[in-house]
Tab-separated table of C-alpha atoms in Angstrom:
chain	number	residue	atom	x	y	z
A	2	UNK	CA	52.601	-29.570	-41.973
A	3	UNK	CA	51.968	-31.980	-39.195
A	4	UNK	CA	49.352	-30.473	-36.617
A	5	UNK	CA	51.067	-32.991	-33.289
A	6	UNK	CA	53.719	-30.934	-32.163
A	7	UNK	CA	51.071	-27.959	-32.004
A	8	UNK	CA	48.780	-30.617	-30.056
A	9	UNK	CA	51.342	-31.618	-28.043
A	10	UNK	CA	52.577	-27.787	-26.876
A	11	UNK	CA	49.085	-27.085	-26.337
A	12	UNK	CA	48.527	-29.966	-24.082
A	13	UNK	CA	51.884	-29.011	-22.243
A	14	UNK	CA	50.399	-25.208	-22.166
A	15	UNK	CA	47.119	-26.432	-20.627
A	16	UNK	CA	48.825	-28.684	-17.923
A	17	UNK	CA	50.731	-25.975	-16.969
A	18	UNK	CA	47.542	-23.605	-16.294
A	19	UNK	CA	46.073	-26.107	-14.403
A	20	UNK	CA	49.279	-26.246	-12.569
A	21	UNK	CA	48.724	-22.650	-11.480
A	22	UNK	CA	45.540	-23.616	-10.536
A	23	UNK	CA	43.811	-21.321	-13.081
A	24	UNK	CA	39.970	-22.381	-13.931
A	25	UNK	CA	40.480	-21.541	-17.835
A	26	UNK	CA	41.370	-25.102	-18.835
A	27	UNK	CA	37.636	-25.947	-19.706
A	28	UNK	CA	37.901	-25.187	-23.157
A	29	UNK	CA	40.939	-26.063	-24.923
A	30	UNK	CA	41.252	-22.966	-27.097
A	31	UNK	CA	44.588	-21.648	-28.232
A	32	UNK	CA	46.254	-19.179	-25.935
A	33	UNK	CA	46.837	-16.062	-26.854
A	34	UNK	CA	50.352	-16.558	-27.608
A	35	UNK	CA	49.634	-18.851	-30.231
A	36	UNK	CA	46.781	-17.734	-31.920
A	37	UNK	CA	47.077	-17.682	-35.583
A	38	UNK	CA	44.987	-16.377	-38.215
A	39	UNK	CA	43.731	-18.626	-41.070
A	40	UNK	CA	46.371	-17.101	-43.445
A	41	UNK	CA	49.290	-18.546	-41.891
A	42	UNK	CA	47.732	-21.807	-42.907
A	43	UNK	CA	47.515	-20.649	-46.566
A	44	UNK	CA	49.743	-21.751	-49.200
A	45	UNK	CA	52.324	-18.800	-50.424
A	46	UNK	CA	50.069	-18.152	-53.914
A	47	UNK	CA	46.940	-17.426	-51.383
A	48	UNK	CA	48.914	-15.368	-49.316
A	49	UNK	CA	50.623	-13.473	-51.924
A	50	UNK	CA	47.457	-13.058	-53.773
A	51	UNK	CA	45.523	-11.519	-50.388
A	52	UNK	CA	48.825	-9.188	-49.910
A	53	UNK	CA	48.576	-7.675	-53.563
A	54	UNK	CA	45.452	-5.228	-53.580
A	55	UNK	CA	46.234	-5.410	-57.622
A	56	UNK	CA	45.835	-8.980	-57.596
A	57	UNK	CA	43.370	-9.260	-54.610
A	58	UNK	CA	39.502	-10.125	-56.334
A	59	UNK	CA	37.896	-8.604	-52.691
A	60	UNK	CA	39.327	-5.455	-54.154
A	61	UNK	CA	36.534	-5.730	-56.851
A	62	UNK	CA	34.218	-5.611	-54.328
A	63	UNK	CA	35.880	-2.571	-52.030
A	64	UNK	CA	35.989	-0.927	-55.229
A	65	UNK	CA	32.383	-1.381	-55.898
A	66	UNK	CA	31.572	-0.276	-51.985
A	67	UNK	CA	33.709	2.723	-52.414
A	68	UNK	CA	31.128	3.856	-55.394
A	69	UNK	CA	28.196	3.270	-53.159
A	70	UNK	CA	29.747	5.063	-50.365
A	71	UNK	CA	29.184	8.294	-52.782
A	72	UNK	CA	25.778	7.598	-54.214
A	73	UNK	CA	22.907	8.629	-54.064
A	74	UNK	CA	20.067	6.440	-51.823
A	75	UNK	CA	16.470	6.336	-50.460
A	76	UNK	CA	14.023	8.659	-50.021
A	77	UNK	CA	16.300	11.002	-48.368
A	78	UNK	CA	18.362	11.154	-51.574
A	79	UNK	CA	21.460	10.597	-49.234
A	80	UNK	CA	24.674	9.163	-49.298
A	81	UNK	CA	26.456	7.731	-46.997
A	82	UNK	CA	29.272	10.432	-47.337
A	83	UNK	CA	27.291	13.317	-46.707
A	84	UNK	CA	27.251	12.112	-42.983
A	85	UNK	CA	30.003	10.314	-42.358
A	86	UNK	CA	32.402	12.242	-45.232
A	87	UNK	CA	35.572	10.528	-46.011
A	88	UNK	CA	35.409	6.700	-45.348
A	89	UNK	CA	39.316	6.918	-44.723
A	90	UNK	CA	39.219	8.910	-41.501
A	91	UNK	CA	35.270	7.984	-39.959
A	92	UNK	CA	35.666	4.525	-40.859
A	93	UNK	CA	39.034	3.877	-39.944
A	94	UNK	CA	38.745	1.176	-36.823
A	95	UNK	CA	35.156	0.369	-37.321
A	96	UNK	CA	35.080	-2.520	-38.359
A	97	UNK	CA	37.681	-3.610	-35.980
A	98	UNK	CA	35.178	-3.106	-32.869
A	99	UNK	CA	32.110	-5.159	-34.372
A	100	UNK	CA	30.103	-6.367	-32.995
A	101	UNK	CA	28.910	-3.655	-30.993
A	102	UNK	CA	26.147	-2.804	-28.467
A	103	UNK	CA	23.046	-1.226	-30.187
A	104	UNK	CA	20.999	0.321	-26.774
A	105	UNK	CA	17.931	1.107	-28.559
A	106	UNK	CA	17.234	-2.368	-29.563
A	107	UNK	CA	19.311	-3.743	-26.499
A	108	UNK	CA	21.093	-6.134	-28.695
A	109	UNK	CA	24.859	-6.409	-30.302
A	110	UNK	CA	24.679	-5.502	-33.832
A	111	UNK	CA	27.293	-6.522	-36.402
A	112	UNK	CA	28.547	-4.730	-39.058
A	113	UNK	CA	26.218	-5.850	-41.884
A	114	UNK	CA	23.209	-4.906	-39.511
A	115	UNK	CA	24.536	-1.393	-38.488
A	116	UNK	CA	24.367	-0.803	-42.174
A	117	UNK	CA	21.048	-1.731	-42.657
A	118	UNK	CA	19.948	0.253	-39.552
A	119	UNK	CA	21.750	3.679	-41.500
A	120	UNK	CA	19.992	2.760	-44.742
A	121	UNK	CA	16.742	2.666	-42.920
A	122	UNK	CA	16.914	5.172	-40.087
A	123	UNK	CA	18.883	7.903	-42.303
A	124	UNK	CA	18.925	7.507	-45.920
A	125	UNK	CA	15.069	6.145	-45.864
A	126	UNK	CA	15.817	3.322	-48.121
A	127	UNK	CA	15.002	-0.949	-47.777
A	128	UNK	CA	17.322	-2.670	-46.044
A	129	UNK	CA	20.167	-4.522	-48.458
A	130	UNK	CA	19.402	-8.449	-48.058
A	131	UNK	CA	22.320	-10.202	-46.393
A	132	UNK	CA	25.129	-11.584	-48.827
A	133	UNK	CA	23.732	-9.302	-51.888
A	134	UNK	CA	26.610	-7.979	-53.358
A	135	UNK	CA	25.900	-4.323	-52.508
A	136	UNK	CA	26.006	-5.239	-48.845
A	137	UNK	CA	28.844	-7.332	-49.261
A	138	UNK	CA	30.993	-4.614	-50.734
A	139	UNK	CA	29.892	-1.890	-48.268
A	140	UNK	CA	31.347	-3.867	-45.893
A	141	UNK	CA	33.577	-4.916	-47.654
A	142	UNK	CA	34.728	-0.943	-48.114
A	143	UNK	CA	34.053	-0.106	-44.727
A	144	UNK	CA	36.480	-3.229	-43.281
A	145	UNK	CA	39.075	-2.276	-45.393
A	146	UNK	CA	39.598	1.029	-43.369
A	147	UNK	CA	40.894	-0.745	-40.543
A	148	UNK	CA	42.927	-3.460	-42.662
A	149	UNK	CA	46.555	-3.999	-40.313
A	150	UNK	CA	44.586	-2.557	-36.772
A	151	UNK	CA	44.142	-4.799	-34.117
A	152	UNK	CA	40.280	-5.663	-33.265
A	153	UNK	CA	39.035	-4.585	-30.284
A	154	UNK	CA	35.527	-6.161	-30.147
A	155	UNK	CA	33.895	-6.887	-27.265
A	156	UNK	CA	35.036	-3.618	-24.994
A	157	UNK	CA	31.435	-2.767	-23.609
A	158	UNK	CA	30.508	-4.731	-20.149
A	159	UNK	CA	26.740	-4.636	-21.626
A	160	UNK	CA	27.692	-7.438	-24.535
A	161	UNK	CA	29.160	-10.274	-22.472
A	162	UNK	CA	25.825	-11.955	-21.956
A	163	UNK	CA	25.623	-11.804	-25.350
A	164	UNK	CA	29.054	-12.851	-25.404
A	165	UNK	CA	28.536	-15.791	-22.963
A	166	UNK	CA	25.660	-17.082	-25.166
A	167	UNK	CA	28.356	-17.045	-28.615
A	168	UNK	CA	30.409	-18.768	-26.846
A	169	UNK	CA	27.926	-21.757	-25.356
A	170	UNK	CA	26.861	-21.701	-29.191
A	171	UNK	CA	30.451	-22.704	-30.101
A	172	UNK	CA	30.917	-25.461	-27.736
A	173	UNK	CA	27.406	-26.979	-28.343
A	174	UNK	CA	27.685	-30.596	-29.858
A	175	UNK	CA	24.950	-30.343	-33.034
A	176	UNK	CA	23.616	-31.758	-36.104
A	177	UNK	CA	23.797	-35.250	-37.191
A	178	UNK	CA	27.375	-35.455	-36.448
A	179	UNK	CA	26.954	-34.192	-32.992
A	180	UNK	CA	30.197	-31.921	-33.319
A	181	UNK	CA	30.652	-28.566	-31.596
A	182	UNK	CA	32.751	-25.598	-33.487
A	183	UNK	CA	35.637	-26.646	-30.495
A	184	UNK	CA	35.261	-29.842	-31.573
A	185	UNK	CA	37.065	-28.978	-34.877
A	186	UNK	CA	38.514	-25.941	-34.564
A	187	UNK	CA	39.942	-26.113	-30.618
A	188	UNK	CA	40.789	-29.462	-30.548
A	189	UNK	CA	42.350	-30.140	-33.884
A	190	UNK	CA	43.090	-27.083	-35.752
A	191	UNK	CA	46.522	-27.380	-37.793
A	192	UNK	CA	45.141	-30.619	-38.747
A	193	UNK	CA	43.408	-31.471	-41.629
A	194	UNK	CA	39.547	-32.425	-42.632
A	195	UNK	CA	39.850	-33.935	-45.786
A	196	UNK	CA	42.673	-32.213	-47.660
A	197	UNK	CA	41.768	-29.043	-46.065
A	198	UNK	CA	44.008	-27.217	-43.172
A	199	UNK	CA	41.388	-26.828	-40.043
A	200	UNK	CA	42.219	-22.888	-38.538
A	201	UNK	CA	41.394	-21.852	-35.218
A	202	UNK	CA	38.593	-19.617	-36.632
A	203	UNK	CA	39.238	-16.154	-36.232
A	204	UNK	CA	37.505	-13.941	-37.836
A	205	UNK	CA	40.061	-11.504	-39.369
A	206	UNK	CA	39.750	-10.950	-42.352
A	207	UNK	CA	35.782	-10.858	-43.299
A	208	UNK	CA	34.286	-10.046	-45.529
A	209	UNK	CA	36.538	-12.172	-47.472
A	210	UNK	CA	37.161	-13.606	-50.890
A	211	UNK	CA	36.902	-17.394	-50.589
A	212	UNK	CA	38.048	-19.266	-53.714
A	213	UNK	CA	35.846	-21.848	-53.205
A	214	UNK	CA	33.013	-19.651	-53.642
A	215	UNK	CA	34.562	-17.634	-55.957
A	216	UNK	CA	33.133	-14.280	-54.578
A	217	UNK	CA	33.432	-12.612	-51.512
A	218	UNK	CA	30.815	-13.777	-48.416
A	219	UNK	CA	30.320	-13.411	-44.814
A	220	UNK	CA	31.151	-14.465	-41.946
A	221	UNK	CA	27.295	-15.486	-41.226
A	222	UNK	CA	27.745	-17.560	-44.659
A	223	UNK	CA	30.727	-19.416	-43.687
A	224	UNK	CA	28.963	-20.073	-40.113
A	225	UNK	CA	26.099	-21.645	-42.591
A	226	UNK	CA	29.281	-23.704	-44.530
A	227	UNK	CA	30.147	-25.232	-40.946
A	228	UNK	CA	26.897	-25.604	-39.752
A	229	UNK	CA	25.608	-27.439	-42.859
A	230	UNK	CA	29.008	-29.659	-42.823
A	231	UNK	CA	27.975	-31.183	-39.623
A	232	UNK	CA	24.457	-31.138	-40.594
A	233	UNK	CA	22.816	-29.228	-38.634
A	234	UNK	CA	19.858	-26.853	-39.721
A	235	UNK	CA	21.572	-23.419	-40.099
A	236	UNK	CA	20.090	-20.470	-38.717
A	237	UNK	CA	18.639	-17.782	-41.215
A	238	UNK	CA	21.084	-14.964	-42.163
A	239	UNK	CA	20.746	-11.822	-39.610
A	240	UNK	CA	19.680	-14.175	-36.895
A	241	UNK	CA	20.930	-13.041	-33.649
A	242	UNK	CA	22.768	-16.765	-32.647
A	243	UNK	CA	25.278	-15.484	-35.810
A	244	UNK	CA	25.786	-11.808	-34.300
A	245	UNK	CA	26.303	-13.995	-30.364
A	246	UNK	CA	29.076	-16.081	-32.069
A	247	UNK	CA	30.835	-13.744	-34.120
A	248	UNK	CA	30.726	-11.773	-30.673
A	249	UNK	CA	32.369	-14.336	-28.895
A	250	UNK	CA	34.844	-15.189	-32.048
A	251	UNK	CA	35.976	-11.270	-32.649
A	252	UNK	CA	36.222	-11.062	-28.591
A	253	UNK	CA	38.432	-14.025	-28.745
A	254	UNK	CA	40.598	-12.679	-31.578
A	255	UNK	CA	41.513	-9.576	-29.514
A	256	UNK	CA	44.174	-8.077	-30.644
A	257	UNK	CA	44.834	-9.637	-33.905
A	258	UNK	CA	45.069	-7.384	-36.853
A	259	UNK	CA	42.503	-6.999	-39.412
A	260	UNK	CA	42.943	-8.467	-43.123
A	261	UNK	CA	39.723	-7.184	-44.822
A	262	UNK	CA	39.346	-8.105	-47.616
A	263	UNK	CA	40.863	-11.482	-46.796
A	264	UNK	CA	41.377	-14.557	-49.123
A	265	UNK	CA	40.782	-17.836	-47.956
A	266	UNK	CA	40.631	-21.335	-49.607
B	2	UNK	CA	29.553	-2.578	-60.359
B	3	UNK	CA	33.632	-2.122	-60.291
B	4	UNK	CA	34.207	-3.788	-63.666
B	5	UNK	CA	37.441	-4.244	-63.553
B	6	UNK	CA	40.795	-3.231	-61.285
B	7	UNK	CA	43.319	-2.083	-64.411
B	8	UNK	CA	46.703	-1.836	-63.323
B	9	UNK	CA	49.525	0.161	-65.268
B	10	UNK	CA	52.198	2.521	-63.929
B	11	UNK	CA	51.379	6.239	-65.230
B	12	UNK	CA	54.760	7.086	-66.014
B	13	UNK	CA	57.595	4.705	-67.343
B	14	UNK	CA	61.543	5.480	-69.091
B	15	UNK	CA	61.525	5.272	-72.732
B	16	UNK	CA	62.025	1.257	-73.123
B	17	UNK	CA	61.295	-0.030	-69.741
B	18	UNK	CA	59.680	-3.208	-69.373
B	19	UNK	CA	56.391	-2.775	-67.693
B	20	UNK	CA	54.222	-5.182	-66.325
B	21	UNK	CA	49.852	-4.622	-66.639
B	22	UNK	CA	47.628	-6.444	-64.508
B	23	UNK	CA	43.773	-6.537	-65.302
B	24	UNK	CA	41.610	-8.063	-62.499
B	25	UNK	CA	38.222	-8.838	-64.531
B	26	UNK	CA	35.330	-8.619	-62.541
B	27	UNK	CA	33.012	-11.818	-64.029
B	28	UNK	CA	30.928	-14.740	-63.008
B	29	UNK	CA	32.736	-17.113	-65.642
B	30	UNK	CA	29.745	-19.178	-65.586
B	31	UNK	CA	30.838	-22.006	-66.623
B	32	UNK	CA	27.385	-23.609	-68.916
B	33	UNK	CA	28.111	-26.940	-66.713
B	34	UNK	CA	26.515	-26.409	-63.411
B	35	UNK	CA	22.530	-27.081	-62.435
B	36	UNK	CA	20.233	-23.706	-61.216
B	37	UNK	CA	17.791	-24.189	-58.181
B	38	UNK	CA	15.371	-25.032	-61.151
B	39	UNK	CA	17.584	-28.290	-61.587
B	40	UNK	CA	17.916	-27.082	-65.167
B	41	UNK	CA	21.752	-26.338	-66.957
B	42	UNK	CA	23.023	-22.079	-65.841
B	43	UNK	CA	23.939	-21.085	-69.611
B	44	UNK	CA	27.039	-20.450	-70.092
B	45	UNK	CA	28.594	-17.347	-69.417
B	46	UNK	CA	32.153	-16.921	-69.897
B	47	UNK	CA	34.414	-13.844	-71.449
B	48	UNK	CA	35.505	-15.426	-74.519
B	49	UNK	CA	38.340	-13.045	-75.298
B	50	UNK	CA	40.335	-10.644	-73.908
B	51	UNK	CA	42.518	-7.947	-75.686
B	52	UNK	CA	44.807	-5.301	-75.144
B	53	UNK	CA	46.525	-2.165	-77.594
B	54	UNK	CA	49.213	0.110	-77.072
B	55	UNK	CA	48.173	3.188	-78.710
B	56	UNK	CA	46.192	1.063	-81.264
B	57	UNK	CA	48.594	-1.691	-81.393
B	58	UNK	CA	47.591	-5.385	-80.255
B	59	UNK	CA	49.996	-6.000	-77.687
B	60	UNK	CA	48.106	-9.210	-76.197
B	61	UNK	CA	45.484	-11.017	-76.381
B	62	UNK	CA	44.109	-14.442	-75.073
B	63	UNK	CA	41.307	-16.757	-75.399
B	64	UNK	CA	39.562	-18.029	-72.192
B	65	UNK	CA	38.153	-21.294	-71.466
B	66	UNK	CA	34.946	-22.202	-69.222
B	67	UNK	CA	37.380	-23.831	-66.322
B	68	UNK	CA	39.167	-20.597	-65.928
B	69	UNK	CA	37.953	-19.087	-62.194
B	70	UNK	CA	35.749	-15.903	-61.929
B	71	UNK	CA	37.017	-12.800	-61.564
B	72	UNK	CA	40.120	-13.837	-64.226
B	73	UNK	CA	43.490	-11.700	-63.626
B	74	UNK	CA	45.741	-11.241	-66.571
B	75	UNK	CA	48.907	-10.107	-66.218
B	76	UNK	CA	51.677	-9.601	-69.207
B	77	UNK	CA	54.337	-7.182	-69.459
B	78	UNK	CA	55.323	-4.676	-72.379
B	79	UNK	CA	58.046	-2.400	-73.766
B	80	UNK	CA	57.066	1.011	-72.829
B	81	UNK	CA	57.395	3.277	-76.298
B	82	UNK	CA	55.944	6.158	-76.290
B	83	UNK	CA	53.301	8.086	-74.137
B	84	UNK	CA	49.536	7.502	-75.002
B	85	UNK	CA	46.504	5.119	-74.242
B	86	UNK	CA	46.452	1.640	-73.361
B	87	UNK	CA	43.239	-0.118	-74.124
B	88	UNK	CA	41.836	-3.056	-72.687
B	89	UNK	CA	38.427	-5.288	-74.513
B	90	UNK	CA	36.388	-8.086	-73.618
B	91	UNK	CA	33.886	-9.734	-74.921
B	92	UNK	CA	31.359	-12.631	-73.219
B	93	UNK	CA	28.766	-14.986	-73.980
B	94	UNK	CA	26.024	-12.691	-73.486
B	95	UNK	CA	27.588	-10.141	-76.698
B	96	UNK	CA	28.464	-7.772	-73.709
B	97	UNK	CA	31.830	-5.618	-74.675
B	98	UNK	CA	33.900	-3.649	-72.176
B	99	UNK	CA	36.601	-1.304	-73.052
B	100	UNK	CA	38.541	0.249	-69.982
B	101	UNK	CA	41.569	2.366	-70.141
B	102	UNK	CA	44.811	3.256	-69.228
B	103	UNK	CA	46.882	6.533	-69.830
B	104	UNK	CA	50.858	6.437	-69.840
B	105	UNK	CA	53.475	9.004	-69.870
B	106	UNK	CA	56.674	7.558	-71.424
B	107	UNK	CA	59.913	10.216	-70.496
């Protein structure tokens, strides 16, 4: 697939805003209308195997979170069930909302952190290191209750500081390369980088299985792919730059519907 | 730890062809990549993977260290009679796995 007409239409699209006089044109991003989700660039066999939950190896994982859901943890001998009681119904649209604003620490919290924050707070038990596989398929479980509902991130007025700060993150030349995210990912998405389609980055469908890795990750540790590709220094996982951008990215994917547990090449 | 996702329908007509699909959660190591240390991983792959039908073999196969993790195996069978399919693995490390399957044949 040739990414120019796409260019091309975008251009067009962008000429006409201007036309209107809107201010939006600073950053080329794709408008709403044609926003696509990284499995439209997919070959069928990844598609088809994200669409079949029997052939899907992120099920492994939501399996695996599903058992955790029910056990036992921490001091307080609590699961997570005994408060929230069936996943299905108390996490359905959770994820889909992430990140959200956490007022006692005055800071958006993402998913992965709101879990930790439970494990601590209620069930009295250490906080699950970021990309261990328990975490992982928590959320992992916990996504896959809103799997098909559009995200809604970014509602509350209090994160779009936060929200600004994702976004200036995004369009930030950096590294060795000197490339912003927009640099790849506005700018030339459909395209390829190497033999590799470039997608607009949204985030639908973490935590997702990533054959390349060949286990499911987060978004945090595909920021690090990205991040290390341009060669830059990466933050460390949980830093608050990664909850700002994912902000900003899950703001910008309004709408879309959420694949958790995705698969992505 | 989800070991595996085993998938076979729980009820089938008397000489339907059915199709089973294991999803097999594993590392699949493949004995070829360096550690942190700089120093070979061992090898860790499931070296064999069977099924039976009520005792029967009805498939088996031998995998290989370039075969992904997480290996999915799917095969279809003639559905009999009603009982217990039976799926075994076996990896580097000696480590078997048995999971199973019940089916009710009409």
């Amino acid at each position: 697939m040739s990414g120019l007409p796409n260019r091309k239409l975008r251009n067009a699209g962008i000429a006409g805003a201007l036309g209107l006089g809107a201010a939006l044109a600073l950053a080329p991003e794709a408008l709403p209308q044609e926003r696509r989700s990284g499995f439209e660039f997919m070959s069928r066999e990844s598609q088809v195997l994200q669409q079949d939950d029997t052939s899907n190896p992120g099920m492994l994982w939501v399996a695996e979170g599903e058992a955790l859901w029910s056990a036992r943890t921490g001091a307080s001998g609590r699961t997570c069930a005994d408060c929230h009681g069936d996943a299905a119904v108390s996490m359905k649209g959770v994820a889909a909302r992430y990140p959200v604003y956490f007022a006692e620490q005055s800071r958006p919290i993402d998913l992965q952190g709101r879990i930790n924050i439970c494990r601590e707070v209620n069930q009295n038990a250490t906080p699950l290191p970021y990309e261990s596989r328990e975490l992982l398929a928590l959320a992992a479980f916990i996504g896959k209750q809103s799997r098909g509902m559009p995200i809604t991130a970014g509602d509350d007025q209090r994160l779009e500081p936060f929200r600004a700060l994702g976004q200036e993150l995004y369009e930030r030349r950096q590294g060795q390369l000197n490339f912003s995210c927009a640099n790849c990912h506005d700018d030339h998405w459909g395209r390829k980088l190497a033999s590799s389609v470039i997608p607009q980055s949204h985030p639908t469908g973490y935590p997702l299985y990533r054959l390349e890795w060949q286990s499911v990750g987060s978004l945090q540790r595909r920021f690090r792919n990205c991040m290390v590709g341009v060669r830059a220094e990466p933050y460390p996982f949980g830093s608050p730059e990664y909850v700002n951008l994912e902000l900003f990215l899950m703001t910008r994917a309004r709408g879309m519907p959420l694949e958790t547990p995705a698969i992505r090449p | 730890m989800a070991r595996a996702l085993i998938n076979v329908p729980s009820k089938a007509k008397r000489g339907e062809i059915i199709e089973i699909k294991a999803l097999v959660s594993h590392p699949m190591e493949t004995g070829y990549r360096t550690g942190p240390d700089g120093g070979l991983v061992p090898r860790d792959i499931i070296s064999r993977f069977l099924c039976t039908y009520n005792g029967e073999e009805i498939f088996s196969a031998d995998l290989f260290p370039a075969i992904a993790a997480n290996p999915f195996l799917s095969f279809t069978t003639v559905a009999t009679e009603s009982g217990r399919i039976a799926f075994r693995w076996i990896d580097d490390k000696g480590q078997a796995h048995l999971e199973t399957a019940e089916i009710v044949v009409e």
